[in-house]
Structures are given as C-alpha cells and as structure tokens.
Amino acid sequence: MLIILGHTHVDPADMAEFYADLKNLATATRQREGNISYDAALDNPEAGRLLIAERWADQSALTAHLEAEDTLTFVSRWQGRMRVDIRKYDGFNERQLDDE
C-alpha cells in the first residue's frame, strides 16, 4: 500500500473555488481501481492550507490516477496557483491502531 500525505496551499481568496474543484476530483478518484481512500481537509482556510491524505493499493493504481484526464485537467488549471508539499510513503506493516 502507498500512503500519500502532506499539504496543499492556495491563495485564501481562491480556497472556495479550489476546494470545489478538489471535491469533484475526489468523487471520481474514489471510484478508481486501487484507490483505498482519497481525502482533503481544510487545515487552515485563512492561510489557504489543506491537509491531503490518500491511500493506494500500489504504484500502478497511483500512476493511473496521476495520468487520468481529470487529474491532469485539475493540475493544469491550478498549476502556478497552488503549492504542494506532499510525500509518498510505503505502508508495508499495516495493523490496527492499538496493535504493538
């Protein structure tokens, strides 16, 4: 499993438009094969910061998402108006929260 985690920053004046576009992308993304979860949360709307959290079954599923037409359209629309600090992690030892 791959875990994608980090922040996206946009101008606070663009937050409502950006978040609406992201919600539309999220709806489609959650239906993609290999997507386990795809979520964004308003971390600090006044600063234009969102928390991004995704889980993918494997790299091929993530690559398919990144190359999907709607993802490319979203990135193209917001490129230059958003800044991302997002990292990819390998999740090899998944277990319940209370497991040691």
Tab-separated table of N, CA, C and O in Angstrom:
chain	number	residue	atom	x	y	z
A	1	MET	N	0.848	-1.178	0.000
A	1	MET	CA	0.000	0.000	0.000
A	1	MET	C	0.893	1.241	0.000
A	1	MET	O	1.934	1.257	0.635
A	2	LEU	N	0.457	2.264	-0.716
A	2	LEU	CA	1.130	3.559	-0.707
A	2	LEU	C	0.273	4.563	0.041
A	2	LEU	O	-0.953	4.582	-0.102
A	3	ILE	N	0.931	5.385	0.837
A	3	ILE	CA	0.257	6.449	1.584
A	3	ILE	C	0.796	7.771	1.071
A	3	ILE	O	2.012	7.976	1.023
A	4	ILE	N	-0.096	8.649	0.667
A	4	ILE	CA	0.247	9.984	0.185
A	4	ILE	C	-0.240	10.955	1.254
A	4	ILE	O	-1.415	10.936	1.617
A	5	LEU	N	0.672	11.805	1.747
A	5	LEU	CA	0.310	12.675	2.859
A	5	LEU	C	1.062	13.992	2.754
A	5	LEU	O	2.242	14.011	2.418
A	6	GLY	N	0.364	15.085	3.007
A	6	GLY	CA	1.018	16.389	3.006
A	6	GLY	C	0.009	17.517	2.958
A	6	GLY	O	-1.153	17.347	3.328
A	7	HIS	N	0.489	18.669	2.507
A	7	HIS	CA	-0.337	19.879	2.446
A	7	HIS	C	-0.335	20.469	1.047
A	7	HIS	O	0.658	20.370	0.323
A	8	THR	N	-1.445	21.086	0.713
A	8	THR	CA	-1.562	21.903	-0.486
A	8	THR	C	-1.910	23.311	-0.018
A	8	THR	O	-2.730	23.480	0.888
A	9	HIS	N	-1.284	24.289	-0.645
A	9	HIS	CA	-1.502	25.692	-0.290
A	9	HIS	C	-2.028	26.440	-1.512
A	9	HIS	O	-1.491	26.285	-2.610
A	10	VAL	N	-3.064	27.239	-1.309
A	10	VAL	CA	-3.588	28.123	-2.349
A	10	VAL	C	-3.837	29.487	-1.711
A	10	VAL	O	-3.916	29.609	-0.485
A	11	ASP	N	-3.981	30.485	-2.543
A	11	ASP	CA	-4.337	31.807	-2.035
A	11	ASP	C	-5.679	31.673	-1.317
A	11	ASP	O	-6.624	31.078	-1.861
A	12	PRO	N	-5.802	32.193	-0.102
A	12	PRO	CA	-7.078	32.087	0.623
A	12	PRO	C	-8.271	32.605	-0.184
A	12	PRO	O	-9.381	32.083	-0.055
A	13	ALA	N	-8.046	33.577	-1.040
A	13	ALA	CA	-9.140	34.092	-1.880
A	13	ALA	C	-9.618	33.051	-2.888
A	13	ALA	O	-10.755	33.123	-3.366
A	14	ASP	N	-8.781	32.067	-3.210
A	14	ASP	CA	-9.128	31.011	-4.168
A	14	ASP	C	-9.632	29.741	-3.491
A	14	ASP	O	-9.977	28.776	-4.172
A	15	MET	N	-9.665	29.728	-2.163
A	15	MET	CA	-9.946	28.500	-1.429
A	15	MET	C	-11.294	27.882	-1.799
A	15	MET	O	-11.376	26.671	-2.026
A	16	ALA	N	-12.345	28.646	-1.866
A	16	ALA	CA	-13.672	28.083	-2.158
A	16	ALA	C	-13.687	27.433	-3.540
A	16	ALA	O	-14.192	26.309	-3.697
A	17	GLU	N	-13.130	28.098	-4.525
A	17	GLU	CA	-13.091	27.556	-5.888
A	17	GLU	C	-12.206	26.303	-5.944
A	17	GLU	O	-12.577	25.294	-6.545
A	18	PHE	N	-11.040	26.374	-5.313
A	18	PHE	CA	-10.123	25.242	-5.303
A	18	PHE	C	-10.761	24.035	-4.624
A	18	PHE	O	-10.727	22.922	-5.143
A	19	TYR	N	-11.358	24.263	-3.471
A	19	TYR	CA	-11.951	23.163	-2.711
A	19	TYR	C	-13.105	22.527	-3.484
A	19	TYR	O	-13.261	21.298	-3.463
A	20	ALA	N	-13.892	23.315	-4.184
A	20	ALA	CA	-14.983	22.772	-5.006
A	20	ALA	C	-14.419	21.902	-6.125
A	20	ALA	O	-14.934	20.801	-6.389
A	21	ASP	N	-13.368	22.378	-6.794
A	21	ASP	CA	-12.731	21.586	-7.848
A	21	ASP	C	-12.149	20.299	-7.281
A	21	ASP	O	-12.261	19.227	-7.888
A	22	LEU	N	-11.516	20.388	-6.122
A	22	LEU	CA	-10.918	19.215	-5.497
A	22	LEU	C	-11.983	18.206	-5.087
A	22	LEU	O	-11.791	16.998	-5.231
A	23	LYS	N	-13.118	18.678	-4.593
A	23	LYS	CA	-14.203	17.765	-4.225
A	23	LYS	C	-14.704	17.003	-5.446
A	23	LYS	O	-14.992	15.806	-5.353
A	24	ASN	N	-14.807	17.676	-6.594
A	24	ASN	CA	-15.221	16.996	-7.825
A	24	ASN	C	-14.210	15.934	-8.234
A	24	ASN	O	-14.577	14.825	-8.623
A	25	LEU	N	-12.932	16.279	-8.159
A	25	LEU	CA	-11.887	15.307	-8.481
A	25	LEU	C	-11.930	14.135	-7.506
A	25	LEU	O	-11.801	12.971	-7.908
A	26	ALA	N	-12.135	14.411	-6.235
A	26	ALA	CA	-12.167	13.359	-5.217
A	26	ALA	C	-13.294	12.366	-5.483
A	26	ALA	O	-13.112	11.150	-5.320
A	27	THR	N	-14.443	12.855	-5.902
A	27	THR	CA	-15.574	11.967	-6.186
A	27	THR	C	-15.212	10.954	-7.251
A	27	THR	O	-15.480	9.753	-7.101
A	28	ALA	N	-14.570	11.401	-8.319
A	28	ALA	CA	-14.145	10.494	-9.391
A	28	ALA	C	-13.003	9.594	-8.934
A	28	ALA	O	-12.982	8.394	-9.231
A	29	THR	N	-12.070	10.159	-8.196
A	29	THR	CA	-10.888	9.414	-7.776
A	29	THR	C	-11.250	8.251	-6.862
A	29	THR	O	-10.671	7.167	-6.965
A	30	ARG	N	-12.202	8.443	-5.998
A	30	ARG	CA	-12.603	7.387	-5.062
A	30	ARG	C	-13.176	6.160	-5.773
A	30	ARG	O	-13.246	5.082	-5.186
A	31	GLN	N	-13.575	6.334	-7.031
A	31	GLN	CA	-14.127	5.221	-7.813
A	31	GLN	C	-13.041	4.464	-8.582
A	31	GLN	O	-13.326	3.425	-9.182
A	32	ARG	N	-11.818	4.965	-8.570
A	32	ARG	CA	-10.751	4.356	-9.362
A	32	ARG	C	-10.269	3.054	-8.737
A	32	ARG	O	-10.150	2.935	-7.513
A	33	GLU	N	-9.971	2.106	-9.603
A	33	GLU	CA	-9.424	0.838	-9.141
A	33	GLU	C	-8.108	1.088	-8.417
A	33	GLU	O	-7.259	1.845	-8.887
A	34	GLY	N	-7.969	0.485	-7.266
A	34	GLY	CA	-6.748	0.622	-6.494
A	34	GLY	C	-6.764	1.769	-5.506
A	34	GLY	O	-5.849	1.902	-4.694
A	35	ASN	N	-7.816	2.603	-5.542
A	35	ASN	CA	-7.910	3.673	-4.550
A	35	ASN	C	-8.524	3.109	-3.276
A	35	ASN	O	-9.585	2.494	-3.310
A	36	ILE	N	-7.844	3.332	-2.177
A	36	ILE	CA	-8.346	2.890	-0.874
A	36	ILE	C	-9.021	4.069	-0.172
A	36	ILE	O	-10.086	3.917	0.412
A	37	SER	N	-8.409	5.242	-0.250
A	37	SER	CA	-9.025	6.456	0.285
A	37	SER	C	-8.393	7.666	-0.382
A	37	SER	O	-7.250	7.618	-0.851
A	38	TYR	N	-9.163	8.749	-0.437
A	38	TYR	CA	-8.717	9.990	-1.055
A	38	TYR	C	-9.443	11.117	-0.328
A	38	TYR	O	-10.647	11.292	-0.482
A	39	ASP	N	-8.708	11.840	0.520
A	39	ASP	CA	-9.352	12.826	1.377
A	39	ASP	C	-8.555	14.121	1.446
A	39	ASP	O	-7.328	14.118	1.341
A	40	ALA	N	-9.279	15.205	1.646
A	40	ALA	CA	-8.679	16.518	1.877
A	40	ALA	C	-9.474	17.187	2.986
A	40	ALA	O	-10.691	17.019	3.078
A	41	ALA	N	-8.773	17.913	3.822
A	41	ALA	CA	-9.427	18.627	4.917
A	41	ALA	C	-8.880	20.043	4.977
A	41	ALA	O	-7.686	20.263	4.745
A	42	LEU	N	-9.751	20.986	5.267
A	42	LEU	CA	-9.310	22.359	5.443
A	42	LEU	C	-8.519	22.441	6.743
A	42	LEU	O	-9.087	22.377	7.827
A	43	ASP	N	-7.228	22.539	6.625
A	43	ASP	CA	-6.350	22.595	7.790
A	43	ASP	C	-6.317	24.010	8.362
A	43	ASP	O	-6.412	24.203	9.567
A	44	ASN	N	-6.180	24.994	7.484
A	44	ASN	CA	-6.153	26.401	7.894
A	44	ASN	C	-6.665	27.234	6.722
A	44	ASN	O	-5.869	27.710	5.911
A	45	PRO	N	-7.986	27.408	6.606
A	45	PRO	CA	-8.543	28.129	5.462
A	45	PRO	C	-8.042	29.564	5.347
A	45	PRO	O	-7.866	30.072	4.236
A	46	GLU	N	-7.785	30.217	6.482
A	46	GLU	CA	-7.304	31.602	6.452
A	46	GLU	C	-5.916	31.702	5.821
A	46	GLU	O	-5.562	32.720	5.237
A	47	ALA	N	-5.136	30.635	5.931
A	47	ALA	CA	-3.802	30.594	5.324
A	47	ALA	C	-3.819	29.874	3.980
A	47	ALA	O	-2.796	29.811	3.299
A	48	GLY	N	-4.972	29.322	3.588
A	48	GLY	CA	-5.078	28.618	2.318
A	48	GLY	C	-4.435	27.244	2.342
A	48	GLY	O	-3.947	26.771	1.321
A	49	ARG	N	-4.460	26.571	3.486
A	49	ARG	CA	-3.776	25.284	3.617
A	49	ARG	C	-4.766	24.144	3.825
A	49	ARG	O	-5.642	24.214	4.690
A	50	LEU	N	-4.592	23.085	3.025
A	50	LEU	CA	-5.393	21.870	3.139
A	50	LEU	C	-4.483	20.696	3.451
A	50	LEU	O	-3.355	20.626	2.960
A	51	LEU	N	-4.986	19.768	4.235
A	51	LEU	CA	-4.303	18.512	4.504
A	51	LEU	C	-4.771	17.505	3.456
A	51	LEU	O	-5.971	17.352	3.228
A	52	ILE	N	-3.830	16.818	2.824
A	52	ILE	CA	-4.129	15.823	1.804
A	52	ILE	C	-3.714	14.454	2.341
A	52	ILE	O	-2.601	14.295	2.847
A	53	ALA	N	-4.608	13.463	2.237
A	53	ALA	CA	-4.313	12.100	2.670
A	53	ALA	C	-4.933	11.132	1.661
A	53	ALA	O	-6.136	11.187	1.401
A	54	GLU	N	-4.100	10.277	1.104
A	54	GLU	CA	-4.552	9.286	0.126
A	54	GLU	C	-3.927	7.944	0.471
A	54	GLU	O	-2.834	7.890	1.033
A	55	ARG	N	-4.633	6.868	0.084
A	55	ARG	CA	-4.060	5.521	0.165
A	55	ARG	C	-4.368	4.808	-1.142
A	55	ARG	O	-5.503	4.848	-1.629
A	56	TRP	N	-3.335	4.161	-1.690
A	56	TRP	CA	-3.442	3.455	-2.959
A	56	TRP	C	-2.933	2.034	-2.788
A	56	TRP	O	-1.982	1.792	-2.032
A	57	ALA	N	-3.524	1.105	-3.511
A	57	ALA	CA	-3.130	-0.297	-3.416
A	57	ALA	C	-1.691	-0.501	-3.864
A	57	ALA	O	-0.956	-1.291	-3.268
A	58	ASP	N	-1.272	0.220	-4.916
A	58	ASP	CA	0.076	0.045	-5.444
A	58	ASP	C	0.429	1.209	-6.366
A	58	ASP	O	-0.404	2.101	-6.623
A	59	GLN	N	1.656	1.198	-6.868
A	59	GLN	CA	2.132	2.291	-7.718
A	59	GLN	C	1.372	2.370	-9.027
A	59	GLN	O	1.118	3.455	-9.530
A	60	SER	N	0.987	1.240	-9.593
A	60	SER	CA	0.270	1.294	-10.872
A	60	SER	C	-1.078	1.992	-10.713
A	60	SER	O	-1.505	2.743	-11.606
A	61	ALA	N	-1.763	1.797	-9.593
A	61	ALA	CA	-3.033	2.488	-9.360
A	61	ALA	C	-2.803	3.984	-9.188
A	61	ALA	O	-3.549	4.803	-9.746
A	62	LEU	N	-1.762	4.358	-8.445
A	62	LEU	CA	-1.449	5.778	-8.272
A	62	LEU	C	-1.057	6.410	-9.596
A	62	LEU	O	-1.515	7.509	-9.924
A	63	THR	N	-0.238	5.721	-10.382
A	63	THR	CA	0.176	6.246	-11.683
A	63	THR	C	-1.026	6.452	-12.595
A	63	THR	O	-1.131	7.478	-13.272
A	64	ALA	N	-1.943	5.487	-12.608
A	64	ALA	CA	-3.152	5.630	-13.432
A	64	ALA	C	-3.939	6.868	-13.013
A	64	ALA	O	-4.454	7.601	-13.865
A	65	HIS	N	-4.030	7.123	-11.715
A	65	HIS	CA	-4.722	8.318	-11.230
A	65	HIS	C	-4.007	9.592	-11.687
A	65	HIS	O	-4.642	10.531	-12.176
A	66	LEU	N	-2.687	9.608	-11.529
A	66	LEU	CA	-1.925	10.806	-11.892
A	66	LEU	C	-1.973	11.097	-13.384
A	66	LEU	O	-1.838	12.251	-13.799
A	67	GLU	N	-2.179	10.057	-14.190
A	67	GLU	CA	-2.241	10.213	-15.644
A	67	GLU	C	-3.667	10.333	-16.175
A	67	GLU	O	-3.863	10.525	-17.375
A	68	ALA	N	-4.665	10.236	-15.300
A	68	ALA	CA	-6.066	10.331	-15.719
A	68	ALA	C	-6.370	11.745	-16.222
A	68	ALA	O	-5.828	12.734	-15.717
A	69	GLU	N	-7.237	11.826	-17.192
A	69	GLU	CA	-7.563	13.114	-17.819
A	69	GLU	C	-8.057	14.145	-16.815
A	69	GLU	O	-7.632	15.303	-16.847
A	70	ASP	N	-8.940	13.740	-15.907
A	70	ASP	CA	-9.468	14.723	-14.954
A	70	ASP	C	-8.405	15.195	-13.960
A	70	ASP	O	-8.400	16.353	-13.559
A	71	THR	N	-7.474	14.316	-13.598
A	71	THR	CA	-6.371	14.734	-12.723
A	71	THR	C	-5.476	15.731	-13.446
A	71	THR	O	-5.112	16.772	-12.881
A	72	LEU	N	-5.133	15.431	-14.692
A	72	LEU	CA	-4.282	16.329	-15.477
A	72	LEU	C	-4.965	17.681	-15.697
A	72	LEU	O	-4.308	18.729	-15.636
A	73	THR	N	-6.270	17.673	-15.915
A	73	THR	CA	-7.019	18.917	-16.086
A	73	THR	C	-6.994	19.737	-14.805
A	73	THR	O	-6.776	20.958	-14.834
A	74	PHE	N	-7.196	19.077	-13.668
A	74	PHE	CA	-7.158	19.766	-12.381
A	74	PHE	C	-5.788	20.399	-12.144
A	74	PHE	O	-5.686	21.577	-11.789
A	75	VAL	N	-4.737	19.619	-12.344
A	75	VAL	CA	-3.377	20.133	-12.134
A	75	VAL	C	-3.086	21.286	-13.085
A	75	VAL	O	-2.537	22.317	-12.671
A	76	SER	N	-3.474	21.151	-14.324
A	76	SER	CA	-3.246	22.219	-15.300
A	76	SER	C	-3.977	23.501	-14.904
A	76	SER	O	-3.427	24.595	-15.009
A	77	ARG	N	-5.199	23.344	-14.435
A	77	ARG	CA	-5.994	24.510	-14.038
A	77	ARG	C	-5.374	25.249	-12.850
A	77	ARG	O	-5.402	26.471	-12.777
A	78	TRP	N	-4.802	24.489	-11.900
A	78	TRP	CA	-4.308	25.092	-10.663
A	78	TRP	C	-2.790	25.254	-10.617
A	78	TRP	O	-2.271	25.888	-9.699
A	79	GLN	N	-2.101	24.715	-11.615
A	79	GLN	CA	-0.649	24.860	-11.640
A	79	GLN	C	-0.279	26.336	-11.636
A	79	GLN	O	-0.856	27.135	-12.358
A	80	GLY	N	0.653	26.696	-10.800
A	80	GLY	CA	1.029	28.095	-10.665
A	80	GLY	C	0.189	28.843	-9.644
A	80	GLY	O	0.558	29.935	-9.226
A	81	ARG	N	-0.951	28.250	-9.246
A	81	ARG	CA	-1.799	28.869	-8.226
A	81	ARG	C	-1.874	28.032	-6.967
A	81	ARG	O	-2.553	28.393	-6.012
A	82	MET	N	-1.190	26.884	-6.987
A	82	MET	CA	-1.136	26.059	-5.784
A	82	MET	C	0.316	25.653	-5.548
A	82	MET	O	1.120	25.580	-6.461
A	83	ARG	N	0.608	25.407	-4.300
A	83	ARG	CA	1.924	24.909	-3.909
A	83	ARG	C	1.675	23.655	-3.092
A	83	ARG	O	0.800	23.634	-2.220
A	84	VAL	N	2.410	22.599	-3.401
A	84	VAL	CA	2.193	21.339	-2.701
A	84	VAL	C	3.457	20.897	-1.967
A	84	VAL	O	4.572	21.101	-2.443
A	85	ASP	N	3.239	20.324	-0.815
A	85	ASP	CA	4.279	19.671	-0.037
A	85	ASP	C	3.696	18.317	0.349
A	85	ASP	O	3.117	18.148	1.431
A	86	ILE	N	3.788	17.382	-0.581
A	86	ILE	CA	3.155	16.076	-0.433
A	86	ILE	C	4.217	15.006	-0.652
A	86	ILE	O	5.018	15.102	-1.574
A	87	ARG	N	4.195	13.995	0.192
A	87	ARG	CA	5.167	12.902	0.122
A	87	ARG	C	4.444	11.561	-0.035
A	87	ARG	O	3.287	11.409	0.341
A	88	LYS	N	5.179	10.589	-0.565
A	88	LYS	CA	4.669	9.235	-0.756
A	88	LYS	C	5.425	8.301	0.187
A	88	LYS	O	6.653	8.352	0.270
A	89	TYR	N	4.677	7.451	0.887
A	89	TYR	CA	5.257	6.511	1.844
A	89	TYR	C	4.788	5.096	1.499
A	89	TYR	O	3.655	4.893	1.074
A	90	ASP	N	5.654	4.137	1.711
A	90	ASP	CA	5.291	2.732	1.557
A	90	ASP	C	4.713	2.236	2.873
A	90	ASP	O	5.307	2.459	3.931
A	91	GLY	N	3.563	1.587	2.808
A	91	GLY	CA	2.926	1.040	4.003
A	91	GLY	C	3.015	-0.479	3.991
A	91	GLY	O	2.097	-1.140	3.521
A	92	PHE	N	4.109	-1.018	4.497
A	92	PHE	CA	4.335	-2.460	4.454
A	92	PHE	C	3.849	-3.189	5.696
A	92	PHE	O	3.703	-4.398	5.689
A	93	ASN	N	3.633	-2.482	6.786
A	93	ASN	CA	3.331	-3.152	8.040
A	93	ASN	C	2.014	-2.626	8.613
A	93	ASN	O	1.945	-2.174	9.748
A	94	GLU	N	0.957	-2.728	7.831
A	94	GLU	CA	-0.356	-2.230	8.263
A	94	GLU	C	-0.903	-3.086	9.392
A	94	GLU	O	-0.823	-4.303	9.356
A	95	ARG	N	-1.455	-2.423	10.432
A	95	ARG	CA	-2.069	-3.106	11.562
A	95	ARG	C	-3.043	-2.179	12.264
A	95	ARG	O	-3.094	-0.988	11.960
A	96	GLN	N	-3.792	-2.700	13.201
A	96	GLN	CA	-4.751	-1.916	13.957
A	96	GLN	C	-4.011	-0.897	14.828
A	96	GLN	O	-2.879	-1.130	15.248
A	97	LEU	N	-4.656	0.204	15.128
A	97	LEU	CA	-4.044	1.278	15.889
A	97	LEU	C	-3.548	0.817	17.259
A	97	LEU	O	-2.492	1.235	17.722
A	98	ASP	N	-4.283	-0.061	17.917
A	98	ASP	CA	-3.886	-0.484	19.250
A	98	ASP	C	-2.933	-1.685	19.257
A	98	ASP	O	-2.508	-2.146	20.304
A	99	ASP	N	-2.554	-2.196	18.072
A	99	ASP	CA	-1.544	-3.260	17.999
A	99	ASP	C	-0.184	-2.686	18.260
A	99	ASP	O	0.121	-1.571	17.874
A	100	GLU	N	0.664	-3.461	18.904
A	100	GLU	CA	2.030	-3.005	19.172
A	100	GLU	C	2.953	-3.340	18.036
A	100	GLU	O	2.723	-4.077	17.189
